[in-house]
């Protein structure tokens, strides 16, 4: 039994998978936080761009007349 406990304590198989899982979880939290912080600002910027394009396309441009 004592030998079994020593082998179990020394066994590191699966540790890499757990480390990768922790890294992935940390990155996921960082991405979610960034989206929550920057999302509204980015949405407002695209809204402004869309409004500018709409205004620009609705403006009448005088036609050139050939002489």
PDB file of C-alpha atoms in Angstrom:
ATOM      1  CA  UNK A   1       0.000   0.000   0.000  1.00  0.00           C
ATOM      2  CA  UNK A   2       2.831   2.373   0.881  1.00  0.00           C
ATOM      3  CA  UNK A   3       4.440   1.705  -2.513  1.00  0.00           C
ATOM      4  CA  UNK A   4       1.132   2.448  -4.269  1.00  0.00           C
ATOM      5  CA  UNK A   5       0.848   5.850  -2.574  1.00  0.00           C
ATOM      6  CA  UNK A   6       4.450   6.712  -3.539  1.00  0.00           C
ATOM      7  CA  UNK A   7       3.800   5.766  -7.170  1.00  0.00           C
ATOM      8  CA  UNK A   8       0.588   7.796  -7.215  1.00  0.00           C
ATOM      9  CA  UNK A   9       2.345  10.863  -5.774  1.00  0.00           C
ATOM     10  CA  UNK A  10       5.190  10.595  -8.308  1.00  0.00           C
ATOM     11  CA  UNK A  11       2.881  10.049 -11.304  1.00  0.00           C
ATOM     12  CA  UNK A  12       2.754  13.178 -13.468  1.00  0.00           C
ATOM     13  CA  UNK A  13       0.793  11.803 -16.408  1.00  0.00           C
ATOM     14  CA  UNK A  14      -2.110  14.072 -17.212  1.00  0.00           C
ATOM     15  CA  UNK A  15      -0.463  17.104 -15.611  1.00  0.00           C
ATOM     16  CA  UNK A  16       0.231  18.635 -19.019  1.00  0.00           C
ATOM     17  CA  UNK A  17      -3.398  18.280 -20.053  1.00  0.00           C
ATOM     18  CA  UNK A  18      -4.501  19.975 -16.844  1.00  0.00           C
ATOM     19  CA  UNK A  19      -2.001  22.794 -17.401  1.00  0.00           C
ATOM     20  CA  UNK A  20      -3.273  23.327 -20.945  1.00  0.00           C
ATOM     21  CA  UNK A  21      -6.817  23.355 -19.612  1.00  0.00           C
ATOM     22  CA  UNK A  22      -5.932  26.032 -17.068  1.00  0.00           C
ATOM     23  CA  UNK A  23      -4.220  28.123 -19.755  1.00  0.00           C
ATOM     24  CA  UNK A  24      -7.268  27.811 -22.023  1.00  0.00           C
ATOM     25  CA  UNK A  25      -9.574  28.815 -19.171  1.00  0.00           C
ATOM     26  CA  UNK A  26      -7.426  31.862 -18.392  1.00  0.00           C
ATOM     27  CA  UNK A  27      -7.387  32.943 -22.028  1.00  0.00           C
ATOM     28  CA  UNK A  28     -11.145  32.482 -22.259  1.00  0.00           C
ATOM     29  CA  UNK A  29     -11.688  34.710 -19.243  1.00  0.00           C
ATOM     30  CA  UNK A  30      -9.390  37.363 -20.745  1.00  0.00           C
ATOM     31  CA  UNK A  31     -11.224  37.301 -24.094  1.00  0.00           C
ATOM     32  CA  UNK A  32     -14.645  37.527 -22.431  1.00  0.00           C
ATOM     33  CA  UNK A  33     -13.487  40.454 -20.293  1.00  0.00           C
ATOM     34  CA  UNK A  34     -12.057  42.266 -23.334  1.00  0.00           C
ATOM     35  CA  UNK A  35     -15.261  41.776 -25.318  1.00  0.00           C
ATOM     36  CA  UNK A  36     -17.350  43.055 -22.425  1.00  0.00           C
ATOM     37  CA  UNK A  37     -15.169  46.144 -22.039  1.00  0.00           C
ATOM     38  CA  UNK A  38     -14.611  46.980 -25.708  1.00  0.00           C
ATOM     39  CA  UNK A  39     -17.844  45.677 -27.230  1.00  0.00           C
ATOM     40  CA  UNK A  40     -20.018  48.753 -26.680  1.00  0.00           C
ATOM     41  CA  UNK A  41     -17.299  51.130 -27.897  1.00  0.00           C
ATOM     42  CA  UNK A  42     -16.678  49.029 -30.984  1.00  0.00           C
ATOM     43  CA  UNK A  43     -20.409  48.813 -31.682  1.00  0.00           C
ATOM     44  CA  UNK A  44     -20.744  52.581 -31.398  1.00  0.00           C
ATOM     45  CA  UNK A  45     -17.823  53.097 -33.775  1.00  0.00           C
ATOM     46  CA  UNK A  46     -19.406  50.834 -36.401  1.00  0.00           C
ATOM     47  CA  UNK A  47     -22.742  52.577 -35.894  1.00  0.00           C
ATOM     48  CA  UNK A  48     -21.073  55.940 -36.594  1.00  0.00           C
ATOM     49  CA  UNK A  49     -19.398  54.555 -39.706  1.00  0.00           C
ATOM     50  CA  UNK A  50     -22.701  53.137 -40.936  1.00  0.00           C
ATOM     51  CA  UNK A  51     -24.488  56.439 -40.348  1.00  0.00           C
ATOM     52  CA  UNK A  52     -21.755  58.332 -42.203  1.00  0.00           C
ATOM     53  CA  UNK A  53     -22.000  55.962 -45.162  1.00  0.00           C
ATOM     54  CA  UNK A  54     -25.798  56.232 -45.201  1.00  0.00           C
ATOM     55  CA  UNK A  55     -25.617  60.019 -45.154  1.00  0.00           C
ATOM     56  CA  UNK A  56     -22.974  60.046 -47.889  1.00  0.00           C
ATOM     57  CA  UNK A  57     -24.988  57.784 -50.195  1.00  0.00           C
ATOM     58  CA  UNK A  58     -28.176  59.801 -49.703  1.00  0.00           C
ATOM     59  CA  UNK A  59     -26.520  63.110 -50.599  1.00  0.00           C
ATOM     60  CA  UNK A  60     -27.308  64.273 -54.114  1.00  0.00           C
ATOM     61  CA  UNK A  61     -24.297  64.705 -56.324  1.00  0.00           C
ATOM     62  CA  UNK A  62     -24.702  67.061 -59.298  1.00  0.00           C
ATOM     63  CA  UNK A  63     -24.347  65.346 -62.661  1.00  0.00           C
ATOM     64  CA  UNK A  64     -21.696  66.562 -65.044  1.00  0.00           C
ATOM     65  CA  UNK A  65     -23.107  67.841 -68.328  1.00  0.00           C
ATOM     66  CA  UNK A  66     -21.017  67.352 -71.439  1.00  0.00           C
ATOM     67  CA  UNK A  67     -20.607  70.490 -73.562  1.00  0.00           C
TER      68      UNK A  67
END
